[in-house]
Amino acid sequence: MSDSRKRREALLYHAKPKPGKIEVVPTKKYATQRDLALAYSPGVAEPCLEIAKDTKNVYKYTAKGNLVAVISNGTAVLGLGDIGAEASKPVMEGKGLLFKIFADIDVFDIEVDAKDVDKFVETVKAIAPTFGGINLEDIKAPEAFEIERRLKEELDIPVMHDDQHGTAIISAAALKNALEIAEKDIKEVKVVVNGAGAAAVSCSRLYIALGVSPENIIMCDSKGVIRKDRDNLTSQKEEFATAVDVHTLEEAMKGSDVFIGLSKGNVVSPEMILSMAANPIVFAMANPTPEIDYNLAIQTREDIIMATGRSDHPNQVNNVLGFPFIFRGALDVRATKINEAMKMAAVHALADLAKETVPEQVNIAYNETNLQFGKDYIIPKPFDTRLIEEIPPAVAKAAIESGVATEPITNWERYREELAERLGTGSKMMRMLTNRAKTDPKRVVFAEADQLDVLKAAQISHDEGIAIPILLGNKNIIKIMMEQINFDADVEIIDPKCDTEDERREEFAKLYWDKMKRKGVTYLEAQKWMRERNYFAAMMVNCEHADALVTGYSRNYPSVAKPMIELIGKAKGVERVAATNLMLTSQGPLFFSDTTMNINPSAHDLAKIAHMTSMTMKMFGLDPHLAMLSFSNFGSSKSESSRKVAHAVELIHKSHPEVSIDGEVQADFALNSEMMKGKFPFSKLTDRRVNGLIFPNLESANISYKLMKELNKIDSVGPIVMGLAKPAHIIQLGASVDEIVNMVCIAVVDAQEKMKIKQ
């Protein structure tokens, strides 16, 4: 991707459809005059008076307990330096977004135009009553140290400068595990820290608290080793000044056990790595370019344990593993501060989590066969859903035990359940699928690449490493459009009607005719059909010229589905192809079947559709719990439709007893576990969170998913075709660019799965 296009896309992302990345959303009803009277005047007076009596009531009647301020003066924005308060706002909004999606914490970003420490501190203190916690961000050292120190002393809510402590906590967890794997004693190891900013100082302090001997740490800055005989050292640098007779980074590296890089790219050479002790631990955390390239480092030494700040290599030291969950735990016990005990609790919880058996959902998300504790897995992955269930409780317990919690938790089992429920949002599913696709991108045919939105989706898929696009359509039109959108990648472009494709088209025609000659298709017709892009694309996948295809943008669904079913055919054991839609709801991912294929399926068909839906959901790393829907509940109606649905449940219970499914049941009971348990405690879905809905016919399924999509602005991924022998996926007529990209991710993951089965 060209720099100019990266710039334009970044600006467009932040500007459209409306400026910024976060917004305020009401949490109470506001539809009637009564609602408004309770929300504001006169009803609002009552909670105000209660808070006036006892300020602790502010947590009971307002959002303070789940509200964090992300505050910066823009003096040390990552990679950009001192760009000012207003210019730092996009970064602070981004931090707010991460707080919300990883730990369900609401954020107001506050940009303070003040470089003076006193002025900054006074400003933050003045607005602190609004918030349950304060995350300081991108403030330059040494002012950052003093600002955090004073605010922690003078405020009674959690305050943390994530630039200092986030990297320290994550890397300390990684270091603890790396030392265990390398069989090294933390008290004996020699550590070289390259960098002397806020993060480096905080990391070094936390490593000492973890057990590293202070005299075994050598810290370097841009001038070389920070020695005691150097003049004009800050108090922080004096803290780590050494008397050891070394002056350069190269000298310091000799015989060292650990290298911690918090500086800039490509400052460490292979020779320096070779000079380290046996089983060296190298954390090259400069971003986006590490102090030494990951591949170069592991090629230099087989015994190295390596971590970086990058997501495309093992052992990513990513602050998102820490700050959302640390604040979550602190807020949930109304801690007055984030102290050393809480930070150390997060270190140990992260380190311990990496040693536990990794859930299959995480393996699937990262396209791993079996992630397990070792050199390439010393810290958990950012998309590990267990993080919110493990880190906040550890932090909360440490807050209670160290005496800074004002509302201790007593029911820890219930607390864990509440934490798990906080991350119900289905958008995380799409992030995990995208990440999984990137681990092993496949060749995807874009059958309508001369449509601008399709071409844009192909461009994104290429640039993000999701897929290897193959573009079908008029070559001249595609090339002109590629120039217009700066899509300058070297990708394959095919025009099925072009003379240059005569040989391949003839090959496809012969294969197609051989399959269809006894079904009324002549050889001449077979040749004609191979000039049509959907037929040509399907044959490309059939003949393994491509791994998957995506089509349907410019034509109605039935006309596109026909050649897919006809040419690609059904998978072994599949009697009827079906489709499901993944709805990314606020309660989590929810699958709707069958939304596009079978108009009025029989009971036998419904049972097959349910089984295919269950298998598809497992491909996504989910544990399926399906409800077979009707307008009646467990025999309350004797209508033909209700009996059909009930019979379908009987059939699947007999043929596939392992499938978690029940019905017939109404949609509200299916989605409300309390209602289900209260009225139908005998159901197999009691105490289960239903994440798949099987509809009695296409009409009800199609109407339902489109109503949800439009009325509730829920993202829908699909329809996802189930039951084809090869990965072929059909998007909706006029789908958006994002919807097409989502379907490409599905196609790639589908191809990955089918290749595993084939192998």
mmCIF file with all atom_site columns, N, CA and C in Angstrom, residues 360-362 364-365 385 424 426 428-429 432-433 436 582-584 588-591 613-626 689-692:
data_model
loop_
_atom_site.group_PDB
_atom_site.id
_atom_site.type_symbol
_atom_site.label_atom_id
_atom_site.label_alt_id
_atom_site.label_comp_id
_atom_site.label_asym_id
_atom_site.label_entity_id
_atom_site.label_seq_id
_atom_site.pdbx_PDB_ins_code
_atom_site.Cartn_x
_atom_site.Cartn_y
_atom_site.Cartn_z
_atom_site.occupancy
_atom_site.B_iso_or_equiv
_atom_site.pdbx_formal_charge
_atom_site.auth_seq_id
_atom_site.auth_comp_id
_atom_site.auth_asym_id
_atom_site.auth_atom_id
_atom_site.pdbx_PDB_model_num
ATOM 1   N N  . GLU A 1 360 ? -9.585  -23.796 22.357 1.00 0.00 ? 360 GLU A N  1
ATOM 2   C CA . GLU A 1 360 ? -9.554  -24.021 20.917 1.00 0.00 ? 360 GLU A CA 1
ATOM 3   C C  . GLU A 1 360 ? -9.928  -22.758 20.149 1.00 0.00 ? 360 GLU A C  1
ATOM 4   N N  . GLN A 1 361 ? -10.790 -21.926 20.746 1.00 0.00 ? 361 GLN A N  1
ATOM 5   C CA . GLN A 1 361 ? -11.183 -20.683 20.084 1.00 0.00 ? 361 GLN A CA 1
ATOM 6   C C  . GLN A 1 361 ? -9.968  -19.789 19.828 1.00 0.00 ? 361 GLN A C  1
ATOM 7   N N  . VAL A 1 362 ? -9.019  -19.778 20.757 1.00 0.00 ? 362 VAL A N  1
ATOM 8   C CA . VAL A 1 362 ? -7.810  -18.966 20.583 1.00 0.00 ? 362 VAL A CA 1
ATOM 9   C C  . VAL A 1 362 ? -6.896  -19.600 19.539 1.00 0.00 ? 362 VAL A C  1
ATOM 10  N N  . ILE A 1 364 ? -7.834  -21.379 17.053 1.00 0.00 ? 364 ILE A N  1
ATOM 11  C CA . ILE A 1 364 ? -8.485  -21.130 15.767 1.00 0.00 ? 364 ILE A CA 1
ATOM 12  C C  . ILE A 1 364 ? -8.264  -19.689 15.331 1.00 0.00 ? 364 ILE A C  1
ATOM 13  N N  . ALA A 1 365 ? -8.397  -18.760 16.273 1.00 0.00 ? 365 ALA A N  1
ATOM 14  C CA . ALA A 1 365 ? -8.253  -17.339 15.935 1.00 0.00 ? 365 ALA A CA 1
ATOM 15  C C  . ALA A 1 365 ? -6.877  -17.035 15.359 1.00 0.00 ? 365 ALA A C  1
ATOM 16  N N  . THR A 1 385 ? -10.014 -14.604 25.095 1.00 0.00 ? 385 THR A N  1
ATOM 17  C CA . THR A 1 385 ? -11.184 -14.141 25.856 1.00 0.00 ? 385 THR A CA 1
ATOM 18  C C  . THR A 1 385 ? -11.055 -14.408 27.351 1.00 0.00 ? 385 THR A C  1
ATOM 19  N N  . GLY A 1 424 ? -19.744 -9.536  25.554 1.00 0.00 ? 424 GLY A N  1
ATOM 20  C CA . GLY A 1 424 ? -20.691 -10.198 24.674 1.00 0.00 ? 424 GLY A CA 1
ATOM 21  C C  . GLY A 1 424 ? -20.673 -9.661  23.263 1.00 0.00 ? 424 GLY A C  1
ATOM 22  N N  . GLY A 1 426 ? -20.383 -8.937  19.586 1.00 0.00 ? 426 GLY A N  1
ATOM 23  C CA . GLY A 1 426 ? -19.988 -9.853  18.528 1.00 0.00 ? 426 GLY A CA 1
ATOM 24  C C  . GLY A 1 426 ? -18.881 -9.351  17.638 1.00 0.00 ? 426 GLY A C  1
ATOM 25  N N  . LYS A 1 428 ? -15.983 -8.676  18.279 1.00 0.00 ? 428 LYS A N  1
ATOM 26  C CA . LYS A 1 428 ? -14.722 -9.345  18.585 1.00 0.00 ? 428 LYS A CA 1
ATOM 27  C C  . LYS A 1 428 ? -14.561 -10.594 17.726 1.00 0.00 ? 428 LYS A C  1
ATOM 28  N N  . MET A 1 429 ? -15.664 -11.233 17.404 1.00 0.00 ? 429 MET A N  1
ATOM 29  C CA . MET A 1 429 ? -15.614 -12.409 16.547 1.00 0.00 ? 429 MET A CA 1
ATOM 30  C C  . MET A 1 429 ? -14.991 -12.074 15.199 1.00 0.00 ? 429 MET A C  1
ATOM 31  N N  . MET A 1 432 ? -11.259 -11.581 15.447 1.00 0.00 ? 432 MET A N  1
ATOM 32  C CA . MET A 1 432 ? -10.560 -12.856 15.574 1.00 0.00 ? 432 MET A CA 1
ATOM 33  C C  . MET A 1 432 ? -10.494 -13.579 14.226 1.00 0.00 ? 432 MET A C  1
ATOM 34  N N  . LEU A 1 433 ? -11.594 -13.515 13.461 1.00 0.00 ? 433 LEU A N  1
ATOM 35  C CA . LEU A 1 433 ? -11.601 -14.169 12.155 1.00 0.00 ? 433 LEU A CA 1
ATOM 36  C C  . LEU A 1 433 ? -10.616 -13.505 11.205 1.00 0.00 ? 433 LEU A C  1
ATOM 37  N N  . ARG A 1 436 ? -7.220  -14.576 12.090 1.00 0.00 ? 436 ARG A N  1
ATOM 38  C CA . ARG A 1 436 ? -7.003  -15.961 11.676 1.00 0.00 ? 436 ARG A CA 1
ATOM 39  C C  . ARG A 1 436 ? -6.735  -16.035 10.174 1.00 0.00 ? 436 ARG A C  1
ATOM 40  N N  . LEU A 1 582 ? -24.186 -14.500 10.221 1.00 0.00 ? 582 LEU A N  1
ATOM 41  C CA . LEU A 1 582 ? -23.595 -14.178 11.516 1.00 0.00 ? 582 LEU A CA 1
ATOM 42  C C  . LEU A 1 582 ? -23.987 -12.754 11.871 1.00 0.00 ? 582 LEU A C  1
ATOM 43  N N  . MET A 1 583 ? -24.782 -12.594 12.921 1.00 0.00 ? 583 MET A N  1
ATOM 44  C CA . MET A 1 583 ? -25.209 -11.283 13.390 1.00 0.00 ? 583 MET A CA 1
ATOM 45  C C  . MET A 1 583 ? -24.324 -10.877 14.569 1.00 0.00 ? 583 MET A C  1
ATOM 46  N N  . LEU A 1 584 ? -23.640 -9.734  14.439 1.00 0.00 ? 584 LEU A N  1
ATOM 47  C CA . LEU A 1 584 ? -22.719 -9.269  15.479 1.00 0.00 ? 584 LEU A CA 1
ATOM 48  C C  . LEU A 1 584 ? -23.478 -8.376  16.449 1.00 0.00 ? 584 LEU A C  1
ATOM 49  N N  . GLY A 1 588 ? -23.371 -10.670 21.778 1.00 0.00 ? 588 GLY A N  1
ATOM 50  C CA . GLY A 1 588 ? -22.452 -11.665 21.256 1.00 0.00 ? 588 GLY A CA 1
ATOM 51  C C  . GLY A 1 588 ? -22.866 -12.127 19.876 1.00 0.00 ? 588 GLY A C  1
ATOM 52  N N  . PRO A 1 589 ? -22.050 -12.986 19.247 1.00 0.00 ? 589 PRO A N  1
ATOM 53  C CA . PRO A 1 589 ? -22.377 -13.481 17.908 1.00 0.00 ? 589 PRO A CA 1
ATOM 54  C C  . PRO A 1 589 ? -23.612 -14.366 17.937 1.00 0.00 ? 589 PRO A C  1
ATOM 55  N N  . LEU A 1 590 ? -24.480 -14.181 16.944 1.00 0.00 ? 590 LEU A N  1
ATOM 56  C CA . LEU A 1 590 ? -25.732 -14.931 16.867 1.00 0.00 ? 590 LEU A CA 1
ATOM 57  C C  . LEU A 1 590 ? -25.935 -15.359 15.415 1.00 0.00 ? 590 LEU A C  1
ATOM 58  N N  . PHE A 1 591 ? -26.063 -16.664 15.193 1.00 0.00 ? 591 PHE A N  1
ATOM 59  C CA . PHE A 1 591 ? -26.220 -17.194 13.844 1.00 0.00 ? 591 PHE A CA 1
ATOM 60  C C  . PHE A 1 591 ? -27.697 -17.402 13.511 1.00 0.00 ? 591 PHE A C  1
ATOM 61  N N  . THR A 1 613 ? -25.218 -25.826 10.640 1.00 0.00 ? 613 THR A N  1
ATOM 62  C CA . THR A 1 613 ? -25.000 -24.579 11.386 1.00 0.00 ? 613 THR A CA 1
ATOM 63  C C  . THR A 1 613 ? -24.094 -24.827 12.582 1.00 0.00 ? 613 THR A C  1
ATOM 64  N N  . SER A 1 614 ? -24.330 -25.926 13.275 1.00 0.00 ? 614 SER A N  1
ATOM 65  C CA . SER A 1 614 ? -23.503 -26.284 14.421 1.00 0.00 ? 614 SER A CA 1
ATOM 66  C C  . SER A 1 614 ? -22.044 -26.471 14.002 1.00 0.00 ? 614 SER A C  1
ATOM 67  N N  . MET A 1 615 ? -21.821 -27.155 12.885 1.00 0.00 ? 615 MET A N  1
ATOM 68  C CA . MET A 1 615 ? -20.465 -27.390 12.400 1.00 0.00 ? 615 MET A CA 1
ATOM 69  C C  . MET A 1 615 ? -19.803 -26.087 11.967 1.00 0.00 ? 615 MET A C  1
ATOM 70  N N  . THR A 1 616 ? -20.570 -25.204 11.344 1.00 0.00 ? 616 THR A N  1
ATOM 71  C CA . THR A 1 616 ? -20.034 -23.906 10.925 1.00 0.00 ? 616 THR A CA 1
ATOM 72  C C  . THR A 1 616 ? -19.626 -23.074 12.133 1.00 0.00 ? 616 THR A C  1
ATOM 73  N N  . MET A 1 617 ? -20.451 -23.079 13.162 1.00 0.00 ? 617 MET A N  1
ATOM 74  C CA . MET A 1 617 ? -20.137 -22.322 14.365 1.00 0.00 ? 617 MET A CA 1
ATOM 75  C C  . MET A 1 617 ? -18.871 -22.850 15.041 1.00 0.00 ? 617 MET A C  1
ATOM 76  N N  . LYS A 1 618 ? -18.677 -24.154 14.995 1.00 0.00 ? 618 LYS A N  1
ATOM 77  C CA . LYS A 1 618 ? -17.454 -24.723 15.557 1.00 0.00 ? 618 LYS A CA 1
ATOM 78  C C  . LYS A 1 618 ? -16.237 -24.266 14.767 1.00 0.00 ? 618 LYS A C  1
ATOM 79  N N  . MET A 1 619 ? -16.402 -24.094 13.454 1.00 0.00 ? 619 MET A N  1
ATOM 80  C CA . MET A 1 619 ? -15.318 -23.575 12.619 1.00 0.00 ? 619 MET A CA 1
ATOM 81  C C  . MET A 1 619 ? -14.911 -22.180 13.078 1.00 0.00 ? 619 MET A C  1
ATOM 82  N N  . PHE A 1 620 ? -15.868 -21.452 13.636 1.00 0.00 ? 620 PHE A N  1
ATOM 83  C CA . PHE A 1 620 ? -15.615 -20.108 14.148 1.00 0.00 ? 620 PHE A CA 1
ATOM 84  C C  . PHE A 1 620 ? -15.075 -20.145 15.577 1.00 0.00 ? 620 PHE A C  1
ATOM 85  N N  . GLY A 1 621 ? -14.914 -21.329 16.125 1.00 0.00 ? 621 GLY A N  1
ATOM 86  C CA . GLY A 1 621 ? -14.391 -21.450 17.480 1.00 0.00 ? 621 GLY A CA 1
ATOM 87  C C  . GLY A 1 621 ? -15.435 -21.294 18.559 1.00 0.00 ? 621 GLY A C  1
ATOM 88  N N  . LEU A 1 622 ? -16.720 -21.431 18.187 1.00 0.00 ? 622 LEU A N  1
ATOM 89  C CA . LEU A 1 622 ? -17.797 -21.270 19.155 1.00 0.00 ? 622 LEU A CA 1
ATOM 90  C C  . LEU A 1 622 ? -18.314 -22.620 19.632 1.00 0.00 ? 622 LEU A C  1
ATOM 91  N N  . ASP A 1 623 ? -18.886 -22.625 20.821 1.00 0.00 ? 623 ASP A N  1
ATOM 92  C CA . ASP A 1 623 ? -19.582 -23.794 21.356 1.00 0.00 ? 623 ASP A CA 1
ATOM 93  C C  . ASP A 1 623 ? -21.063 -23.599 21.042 1.00 0.00 ? 623 ASP A C  1
ATOM 94  N N  . PRO A 1 624 ? -21.615 -24.319 20.051 1.00 0.00 ? 624 PRO A N  1
ATOM 95  C CA . PRO A 1 624 ? -22.975 -24.004 19.581 1.00 0.00 ? 624 PRO A CA 1
ATOM 96  C C  . PRO A 1 624 ? -24.067 -24.442 20.555 1.00 0.00 ? 624 PRO A C  1
ATOM 97  N N  . HIS A 1 625 ? -25.041 -23.557 20.730 1.00 0.00 ? 625 HIS A N  1
ATOM 98  C CA . HIS A 1 625 ? -26.270 -23.869 21.450 1.00 0.00 ? 625 HIS A CA 1
ATOM 99  C C  . HIS A 1 625 ? -27.415 -23.314 20.611 1.00 0.00 ? 625 HIS A C  1
ATOM 100 N N  . LEU A 1 626 ? -28.191 -24.220 20.007 1.00 0.00 ? 626 LEU A N  1
ATOM 101 C CA . LEU A 1 626 ? -29.155 -23.839 18.984 1.00 0.00 ? 626 LEU A CA 1
ATOM 102 C C  . LEU A 1 626 ? -30.589 -23.933 19.493 1.00 0.00 ? 626 LEU A C  1
ATOM 103 N N  . ARG A 1 689 ? -26.511 -20.173 26.944 1.00 0.00 ? 689 ARG A N  1
ATOM 104 C CA . ARG A 1 689 ? -26.739 -18.951 26.177 1.00 0.00 ? 689 ARG A CA 1
ATOM 105 C C  . ARG A 1 689 ? -26.854 -19.331 24.707 1.00 0.00 ? 689 ARG A C  1
ATOM 106 N N  . VAL A 1 690 ? -28.053 -19.206 24.192 1.00 0.00 ? 690 VAL A N  1
ATOM 107 C CA . VAL A 1 690 ? -28.311 -19.585 22.801 1.00 0.00 ? 690 VAL A CA 1
ATOM 108 C C  . VAL A 1 690 ? -27.548 -18.648 21.870 1.00 0.00 ? 690 VAL A C  1
ATOM 109 N N  . ASN A 1 691 ? -26.794 -19.222 20.924 1.00 0.00 ? 691 ASN A N  1
ATOM 110 C CA . ASN A 1 691 ? -26.047 -18.414 19.961 1.00 0.00 ? 691 ASN A CA 1
ATOM 111 C C  . ASN A 1 691 ? -26.324 -18.807 18.511 1.00 0.00 ? 691 ASN A C  1
ATOM 112 N N  . GLY A 1 692 ? -27.349 -19.655 18.321 1.00 0.00 ? 692 GLY A N  1
ATOM 113 C CA . GLY A 1 692 ? -27.765 -20.015 16.972 1.00 0.00 ? 692 GLY A CA 1
ATOM 114 C C  . GLY A 1 692 ? -29.265 -20.220 16.914 1.00 0.00 ? 692 GLY A C  1
#
